[in-house]
Short mmCIF file of C-alpha atoms and ligand atoms in Angstrom, two decimals:
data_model
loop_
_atom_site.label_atom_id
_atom_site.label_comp_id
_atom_site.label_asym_id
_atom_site.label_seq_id
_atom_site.Cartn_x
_atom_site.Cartn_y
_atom_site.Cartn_z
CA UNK S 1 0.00 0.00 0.00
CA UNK S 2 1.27 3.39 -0.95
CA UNK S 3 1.55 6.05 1.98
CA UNK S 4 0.19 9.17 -0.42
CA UNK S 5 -0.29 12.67 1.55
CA UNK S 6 -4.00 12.80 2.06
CA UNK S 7 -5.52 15.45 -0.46
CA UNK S 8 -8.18 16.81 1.40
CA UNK S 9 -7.06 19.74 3.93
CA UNK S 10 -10.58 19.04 5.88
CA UNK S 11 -9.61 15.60 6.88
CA UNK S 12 -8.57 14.97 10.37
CA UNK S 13 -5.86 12.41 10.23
CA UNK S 14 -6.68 9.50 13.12
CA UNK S 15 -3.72 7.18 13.53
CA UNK S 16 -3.74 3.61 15.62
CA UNK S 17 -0.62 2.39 16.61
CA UNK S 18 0.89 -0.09 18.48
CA UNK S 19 2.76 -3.66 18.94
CA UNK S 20 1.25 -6.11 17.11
CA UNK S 21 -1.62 -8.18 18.73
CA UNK S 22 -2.44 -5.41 21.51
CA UNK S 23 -5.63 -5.21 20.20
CA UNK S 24 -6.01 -1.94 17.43
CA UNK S 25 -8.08 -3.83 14.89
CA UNK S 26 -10.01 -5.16 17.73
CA UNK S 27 -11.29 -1.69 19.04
CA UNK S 28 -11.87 -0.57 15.54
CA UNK S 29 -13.86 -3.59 15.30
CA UNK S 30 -15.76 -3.70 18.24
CA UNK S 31 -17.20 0.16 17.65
CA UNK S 32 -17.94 -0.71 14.02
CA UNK S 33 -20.12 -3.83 15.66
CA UNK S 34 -18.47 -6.26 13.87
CA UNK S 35 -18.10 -8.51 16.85
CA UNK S 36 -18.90 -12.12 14.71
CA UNK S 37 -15.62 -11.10 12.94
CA UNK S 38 -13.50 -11.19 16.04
CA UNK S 39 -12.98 -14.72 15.98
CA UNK S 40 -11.44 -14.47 12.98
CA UNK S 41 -9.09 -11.60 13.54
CA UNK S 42 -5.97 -11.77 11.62
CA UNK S 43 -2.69 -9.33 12.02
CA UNK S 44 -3.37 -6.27 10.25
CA UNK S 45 -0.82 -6.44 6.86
CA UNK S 46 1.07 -2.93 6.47
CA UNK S 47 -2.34 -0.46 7.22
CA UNK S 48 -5.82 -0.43 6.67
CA UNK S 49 -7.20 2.86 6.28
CA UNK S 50 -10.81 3.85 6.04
CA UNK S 51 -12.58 7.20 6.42
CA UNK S 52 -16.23 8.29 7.72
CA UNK S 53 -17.91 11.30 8.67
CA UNK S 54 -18.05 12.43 12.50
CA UNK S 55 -20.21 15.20 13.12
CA UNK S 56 -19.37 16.71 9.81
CA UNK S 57 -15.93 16.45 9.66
CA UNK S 58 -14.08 13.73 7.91
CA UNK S 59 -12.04 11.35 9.86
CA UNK S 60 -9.07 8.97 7.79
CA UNK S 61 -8.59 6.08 10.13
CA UNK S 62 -4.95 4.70 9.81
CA UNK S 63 -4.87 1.39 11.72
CA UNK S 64 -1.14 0.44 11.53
CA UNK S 65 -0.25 -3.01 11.72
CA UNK S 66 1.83 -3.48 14.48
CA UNK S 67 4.23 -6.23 13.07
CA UNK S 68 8.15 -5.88 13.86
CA UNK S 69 9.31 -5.59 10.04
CA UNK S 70 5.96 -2.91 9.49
CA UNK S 71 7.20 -0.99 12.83
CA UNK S 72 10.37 -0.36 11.23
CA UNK S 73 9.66 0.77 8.17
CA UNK S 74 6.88 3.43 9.94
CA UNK S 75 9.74 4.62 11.78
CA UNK S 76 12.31 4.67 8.95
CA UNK S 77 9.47 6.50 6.79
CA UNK S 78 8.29 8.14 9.49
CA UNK S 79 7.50 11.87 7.36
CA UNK S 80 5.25 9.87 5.00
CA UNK S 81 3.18 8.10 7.72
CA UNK S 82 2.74 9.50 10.77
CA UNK S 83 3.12 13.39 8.50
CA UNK S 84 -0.14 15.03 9.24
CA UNK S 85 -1.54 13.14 12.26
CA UNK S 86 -4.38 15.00 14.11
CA UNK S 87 -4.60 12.53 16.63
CA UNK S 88 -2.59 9.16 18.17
CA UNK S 89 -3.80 6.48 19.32
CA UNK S 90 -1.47 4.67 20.59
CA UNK S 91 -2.57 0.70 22.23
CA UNK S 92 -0.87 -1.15 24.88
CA UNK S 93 -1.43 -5.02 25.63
CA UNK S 94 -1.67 -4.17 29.32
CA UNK S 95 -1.26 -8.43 29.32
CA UNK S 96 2.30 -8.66 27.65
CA UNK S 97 3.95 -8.07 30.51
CA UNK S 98 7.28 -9.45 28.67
CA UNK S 99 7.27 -6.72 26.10
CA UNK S 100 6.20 -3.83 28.09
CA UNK S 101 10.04 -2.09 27.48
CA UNK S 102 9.15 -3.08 24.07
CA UNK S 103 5.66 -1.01 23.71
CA UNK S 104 7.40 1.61 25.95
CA UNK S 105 10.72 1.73 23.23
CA UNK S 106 8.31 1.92 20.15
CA UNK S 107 5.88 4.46 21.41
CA UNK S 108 9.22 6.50 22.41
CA UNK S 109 10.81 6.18 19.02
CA UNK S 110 7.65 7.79 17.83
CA UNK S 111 7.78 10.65 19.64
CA UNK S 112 11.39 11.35 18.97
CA UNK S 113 10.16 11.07 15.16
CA UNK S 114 7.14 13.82 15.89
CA UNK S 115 9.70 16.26 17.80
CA UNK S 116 11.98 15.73 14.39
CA UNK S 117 9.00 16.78 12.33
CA UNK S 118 8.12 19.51 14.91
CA UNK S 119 4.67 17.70 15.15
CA UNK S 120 2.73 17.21 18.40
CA UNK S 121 -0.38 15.68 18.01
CA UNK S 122 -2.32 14.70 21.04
CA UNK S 123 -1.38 11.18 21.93
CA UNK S 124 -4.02 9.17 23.65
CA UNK S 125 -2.70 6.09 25.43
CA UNK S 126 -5.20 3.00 24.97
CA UNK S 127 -4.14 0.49 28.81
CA UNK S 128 -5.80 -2.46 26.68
CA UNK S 129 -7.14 -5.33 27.53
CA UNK S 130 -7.63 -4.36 30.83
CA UNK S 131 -10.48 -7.00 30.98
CA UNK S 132 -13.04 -7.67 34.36
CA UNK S 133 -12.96 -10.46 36.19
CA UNK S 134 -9.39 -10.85 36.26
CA UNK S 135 -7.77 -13.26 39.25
CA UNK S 136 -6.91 -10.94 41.98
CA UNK S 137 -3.00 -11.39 41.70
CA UNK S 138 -3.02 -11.17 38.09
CA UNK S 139 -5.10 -7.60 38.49
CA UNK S 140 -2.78 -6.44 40.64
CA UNK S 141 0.41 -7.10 38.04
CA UNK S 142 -1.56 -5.18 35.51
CA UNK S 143 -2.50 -2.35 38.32
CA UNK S 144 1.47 -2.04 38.55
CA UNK S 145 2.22 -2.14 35.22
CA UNK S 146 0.00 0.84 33.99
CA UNK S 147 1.22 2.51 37.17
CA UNK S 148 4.50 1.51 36.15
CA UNK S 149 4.22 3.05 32.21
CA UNK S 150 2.30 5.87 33.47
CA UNK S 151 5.41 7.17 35.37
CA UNK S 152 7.53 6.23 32.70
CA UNK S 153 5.66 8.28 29.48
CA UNK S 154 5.12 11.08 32.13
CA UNK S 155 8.63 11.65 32.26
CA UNK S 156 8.70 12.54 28.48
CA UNK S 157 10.09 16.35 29.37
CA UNK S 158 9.02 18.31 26.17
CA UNK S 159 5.65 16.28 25.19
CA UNK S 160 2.44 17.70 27.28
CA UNK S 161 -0.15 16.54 25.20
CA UNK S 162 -0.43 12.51 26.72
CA UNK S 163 -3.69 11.16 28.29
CA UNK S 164 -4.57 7.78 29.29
CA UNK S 165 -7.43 5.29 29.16
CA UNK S 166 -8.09 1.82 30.40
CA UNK S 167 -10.35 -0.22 27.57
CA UNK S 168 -11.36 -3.83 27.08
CA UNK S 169 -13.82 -5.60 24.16
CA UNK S 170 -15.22 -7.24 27.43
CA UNK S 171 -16.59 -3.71 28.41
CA UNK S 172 -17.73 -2.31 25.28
CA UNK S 173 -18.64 0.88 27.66
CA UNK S 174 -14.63 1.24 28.02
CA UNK S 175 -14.08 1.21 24.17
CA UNK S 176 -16.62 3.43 23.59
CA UNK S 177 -16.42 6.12 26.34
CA UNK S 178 -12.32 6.55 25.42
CA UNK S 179 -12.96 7.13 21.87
CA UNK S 180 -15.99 9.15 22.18
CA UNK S 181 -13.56 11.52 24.20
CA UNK S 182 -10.61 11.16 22.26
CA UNK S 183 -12.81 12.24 18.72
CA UNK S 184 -14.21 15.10 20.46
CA UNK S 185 -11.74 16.65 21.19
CA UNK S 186 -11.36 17.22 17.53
CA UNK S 187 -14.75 18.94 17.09
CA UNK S 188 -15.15 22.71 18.50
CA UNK S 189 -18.63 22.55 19.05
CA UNK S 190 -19.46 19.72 21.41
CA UNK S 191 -20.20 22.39 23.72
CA UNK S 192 -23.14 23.51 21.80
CA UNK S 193 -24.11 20.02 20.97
CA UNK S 194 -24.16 19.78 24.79
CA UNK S 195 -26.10 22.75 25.56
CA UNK S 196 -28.85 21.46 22.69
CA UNK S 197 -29.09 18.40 24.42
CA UNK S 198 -29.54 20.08 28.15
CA UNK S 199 -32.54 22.08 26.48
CA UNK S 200 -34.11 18.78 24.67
CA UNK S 201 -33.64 17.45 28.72
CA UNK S 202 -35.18 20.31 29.92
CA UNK S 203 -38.56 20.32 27.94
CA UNK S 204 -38.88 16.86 27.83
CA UNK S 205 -38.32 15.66 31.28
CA UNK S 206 -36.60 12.35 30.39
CA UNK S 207 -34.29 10.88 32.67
CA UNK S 208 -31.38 10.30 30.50
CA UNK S 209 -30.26 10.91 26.93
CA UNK S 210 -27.52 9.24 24.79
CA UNK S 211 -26.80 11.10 21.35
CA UNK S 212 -25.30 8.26 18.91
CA UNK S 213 -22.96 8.30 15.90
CA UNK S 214 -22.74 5.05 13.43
CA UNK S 215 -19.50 4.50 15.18
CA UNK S 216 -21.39 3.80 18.29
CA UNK S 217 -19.70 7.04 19.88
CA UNK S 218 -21.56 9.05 22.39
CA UNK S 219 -21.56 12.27 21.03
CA UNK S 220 -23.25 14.00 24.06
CA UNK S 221 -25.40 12.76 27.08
CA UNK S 222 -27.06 13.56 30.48
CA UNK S 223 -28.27 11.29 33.00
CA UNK S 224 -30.47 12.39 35.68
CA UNK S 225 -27.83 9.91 38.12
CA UNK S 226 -25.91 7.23 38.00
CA UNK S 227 -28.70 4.02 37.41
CA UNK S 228 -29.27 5.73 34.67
CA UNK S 229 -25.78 6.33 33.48
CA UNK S 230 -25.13 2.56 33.70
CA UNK S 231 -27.97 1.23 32.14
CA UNK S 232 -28.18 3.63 29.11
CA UNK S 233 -24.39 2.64 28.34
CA UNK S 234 -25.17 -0.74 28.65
CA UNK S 235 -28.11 -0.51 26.94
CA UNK S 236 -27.17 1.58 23.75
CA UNK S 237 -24.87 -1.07 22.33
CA UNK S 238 -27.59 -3.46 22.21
CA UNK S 239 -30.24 -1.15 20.69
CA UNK S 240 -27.30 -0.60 17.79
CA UNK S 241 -27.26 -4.10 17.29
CA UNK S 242 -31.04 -4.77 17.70
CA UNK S 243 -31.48 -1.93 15.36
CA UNK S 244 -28.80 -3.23 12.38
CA UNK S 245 -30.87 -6.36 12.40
CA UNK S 246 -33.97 -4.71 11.84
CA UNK S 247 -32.20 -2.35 8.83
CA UNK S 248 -31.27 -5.83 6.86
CA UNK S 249 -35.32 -5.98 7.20
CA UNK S 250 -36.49 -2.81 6.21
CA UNK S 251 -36.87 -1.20 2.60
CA UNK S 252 -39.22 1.29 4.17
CA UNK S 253 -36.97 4.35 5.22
CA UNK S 254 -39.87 6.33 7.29
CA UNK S 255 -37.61 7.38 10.20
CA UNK S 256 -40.51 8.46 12.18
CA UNK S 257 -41.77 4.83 12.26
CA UNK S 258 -38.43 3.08 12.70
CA UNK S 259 -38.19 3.13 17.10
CA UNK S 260 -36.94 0.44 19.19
CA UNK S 261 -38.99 0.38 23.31
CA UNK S 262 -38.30 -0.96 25.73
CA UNK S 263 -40.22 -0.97 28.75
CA UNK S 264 -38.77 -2.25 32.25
CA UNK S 265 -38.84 -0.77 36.04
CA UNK S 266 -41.83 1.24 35.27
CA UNK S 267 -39.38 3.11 32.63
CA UNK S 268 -39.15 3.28 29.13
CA UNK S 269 -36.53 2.89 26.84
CA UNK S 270 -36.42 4.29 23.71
CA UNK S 271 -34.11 3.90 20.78
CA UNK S 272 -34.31 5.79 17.48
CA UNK S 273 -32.36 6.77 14.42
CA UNK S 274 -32.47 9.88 12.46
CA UNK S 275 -30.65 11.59 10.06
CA UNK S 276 -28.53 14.39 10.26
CA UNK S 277 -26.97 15.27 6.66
CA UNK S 278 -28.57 13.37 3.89
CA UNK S 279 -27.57 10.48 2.44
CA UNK S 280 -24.72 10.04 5.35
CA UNK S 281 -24.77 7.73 7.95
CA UNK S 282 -27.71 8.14 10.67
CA UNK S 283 -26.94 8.92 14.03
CA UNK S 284 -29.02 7.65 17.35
CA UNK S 285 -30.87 9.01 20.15
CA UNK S 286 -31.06 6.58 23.25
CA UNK S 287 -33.04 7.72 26.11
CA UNK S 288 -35.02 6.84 29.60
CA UNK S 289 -38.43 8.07 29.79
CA UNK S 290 -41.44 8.12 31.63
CA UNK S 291 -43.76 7.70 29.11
CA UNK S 292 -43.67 5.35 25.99
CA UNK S 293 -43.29 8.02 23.13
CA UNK S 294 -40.81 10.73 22.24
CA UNK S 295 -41.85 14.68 22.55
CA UNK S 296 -42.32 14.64 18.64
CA UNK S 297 -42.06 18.33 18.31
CA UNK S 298 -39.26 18.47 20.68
CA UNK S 299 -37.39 15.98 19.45
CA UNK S 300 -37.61 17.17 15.69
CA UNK S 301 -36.83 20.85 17.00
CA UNK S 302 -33.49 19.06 18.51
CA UNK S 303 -32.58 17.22 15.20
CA UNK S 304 -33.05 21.02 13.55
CA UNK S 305 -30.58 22.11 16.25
CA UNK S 306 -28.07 20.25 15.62
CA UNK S 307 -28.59 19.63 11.84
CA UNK S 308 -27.51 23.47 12.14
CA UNK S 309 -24.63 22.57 14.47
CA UNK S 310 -22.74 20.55 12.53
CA UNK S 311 -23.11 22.12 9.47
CA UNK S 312 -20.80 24.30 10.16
CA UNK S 313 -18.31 22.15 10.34
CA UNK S 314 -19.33 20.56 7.10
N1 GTP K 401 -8.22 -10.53 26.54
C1 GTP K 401 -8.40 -9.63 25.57
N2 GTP K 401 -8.03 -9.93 24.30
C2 GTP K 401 -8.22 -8.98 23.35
C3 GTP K 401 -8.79 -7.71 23.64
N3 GTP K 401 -8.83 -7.00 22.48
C4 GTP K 401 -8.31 -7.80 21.53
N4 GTP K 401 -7.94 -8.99 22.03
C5 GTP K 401 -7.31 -10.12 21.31
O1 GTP K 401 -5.98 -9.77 20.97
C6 GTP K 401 -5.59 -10.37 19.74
C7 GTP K 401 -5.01 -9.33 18.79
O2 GTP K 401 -5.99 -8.42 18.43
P1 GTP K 401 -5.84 -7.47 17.14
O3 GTP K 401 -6.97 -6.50 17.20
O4 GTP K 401 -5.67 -8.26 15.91
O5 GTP K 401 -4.45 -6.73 17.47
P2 GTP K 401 -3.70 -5.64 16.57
O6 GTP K 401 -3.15 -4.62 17.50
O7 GTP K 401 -4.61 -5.13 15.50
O8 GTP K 401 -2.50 -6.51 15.95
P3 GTP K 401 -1.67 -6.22 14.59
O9 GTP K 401 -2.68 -6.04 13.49
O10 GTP K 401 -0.80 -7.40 14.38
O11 GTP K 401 -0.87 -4.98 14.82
C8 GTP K 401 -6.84 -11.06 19.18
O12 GTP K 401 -6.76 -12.41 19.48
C9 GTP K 401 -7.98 -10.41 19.96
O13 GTP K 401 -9.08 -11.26 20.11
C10 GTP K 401 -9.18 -7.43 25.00
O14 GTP K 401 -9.69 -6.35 25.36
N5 GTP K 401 -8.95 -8.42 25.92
MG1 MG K 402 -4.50 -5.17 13.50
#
């Protein structure tokens, strides 16, 4: 595959990097809900890349296979690849405990490559496969090895911009909440998008609200407390899935009829997709309610809202 500069000056380079096998396919995988493929997963060959739209913007996803003979190359042609980056996101097999100088060596070499190119894009460090239910003595090696890197890349004098997250496929609530984050940091507006959804709370009374992207990344939410938090994260993913089953179904596309309920502890939970720029993917409201319907006039007033939002960025 040829490494050409990206031609578009509105794309927002997005770059996943790593040892091979600590799991970047994986996460790309698991927000793309692609889970029947994981079983299958094969080492990424040189890089896949693939763009979609966030929020208006496009996003080219470099997912660079982490092989030893790829790694060098990346370094050795290090202006071509990495030239450009908006963001890193750079994965650690929290598990590998034998090659943790190894990860910590590579994802140095990179940085010495950005300060070369006078680059700093914000590097966002992926503890992976940090999964639950781990025996108590084995939790406690990983514990001491994130402590153990964390010290380590904080020492980096001259680069600032270095945040860390802990993420498993186990806890697709992990995956999801780091790179939700992580690719809004690149838009200016979430702010607004926030304030939109605080008014559509407002009105509407409901007890929490999940805004969706096709990526399965929470664009903005609010939760009346913490129940709700954790069952509209764990819910969510499941309404995605529930509701990519019923699209293989449908040739109908009246959004206004297309709504997953759910009705349980005297709540209701309801799941919808709508459209935000035509003929793009459709994004997802998620929400806890005490009645079985959505505000119809609020809700299309909030789909206006941030129709407008995020055409700016467009
Ligand atoms: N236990 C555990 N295993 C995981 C997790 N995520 C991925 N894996 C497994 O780790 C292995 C490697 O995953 P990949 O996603 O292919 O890793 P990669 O970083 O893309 O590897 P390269 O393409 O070779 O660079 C696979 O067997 C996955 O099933 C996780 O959170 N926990
Ligand atoms: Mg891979």
């Amino acid at each position: 595959m040829e490494f050409e500069e990206e031609d578009n000056a509105n794309i927002q380079k997005v770059v996943f990097v790593g040892l091979d096998n600590a799991g970047k396919s994986s996460i790309i995988l698991s927000l793309l809900r692609e889970i029947s493929k994981f079983a299958v997963i094969k080492p990424t060959r040189n890089a896949e890349r693939r763009t979609f739209e966030f929020l208006g913007m496009n996003i080219s996803e470099w997912d660079l296979g982490g092989h030893e003979r790829y790694r060098k190359r990346y370094l050795e042609k290090a202006e071509l690849i990495f030239r450009g980056t908006n963001i890193l996101i750079y994965v650690v097999d929290i598990q590998d405990y034998e090659r943790i100088a190894k990860t910590y060596s590579y994802l140095k070499d990179i940085i010495d490559r950005f300060t070369e190119m006078k680059l700093e894009p914000p590097i966002h460090i992926l503890f992976h496969k940090n999964d639950p239910d781990i025996a108590d003595g084995v939790q406690v090696k990983i514990n001491n090895t994130i402590s153990y890197l964390e010290g380590k890349i904080g020492d980096f004098q001259n680069y600032h911009k270095i945040s860390f997250y802990k993420t498993t496929v186990f806890d697709l609530s992990s995956i999801i909440n780091a790179m939700s984050k992580i690719l809004l940091s690149l838009f200016p507006r979430s702010k607004v998008i926030d304030a939109a959804i605080q008014g559509y709370v407002n009105k509407t009374g409901v007890e929490g609200v999940e805004l969706i992207d096709d990526n399965s990344l929470i664009i903005s939410s609010w939760y009346k407390n913490d129940d709700t938090r954790t069952i509209l994260n764990l819910l969510s993913p499941y309404f995605l899935r529930l509701n990519d089953g019923f699209k293989q179904l449908e040739n109908i596309e009246d959004e206004n009829k297309n709504y997953i309920i759910v009705e349980r502890y005297e709540k209701y939970f309801i799941f919808k997709q709508f459209t935000l720029i035509k003929g793009v993917t459709p994004y997802y409201i998620s929400t806890c309610t005490d009645e079985p319907f959505l505000n119809q006039y609020e809700f299309n007033a909030l789909i206006n809202l941030l129709k407008d939002i995020i055409s700016h960025e467009a």
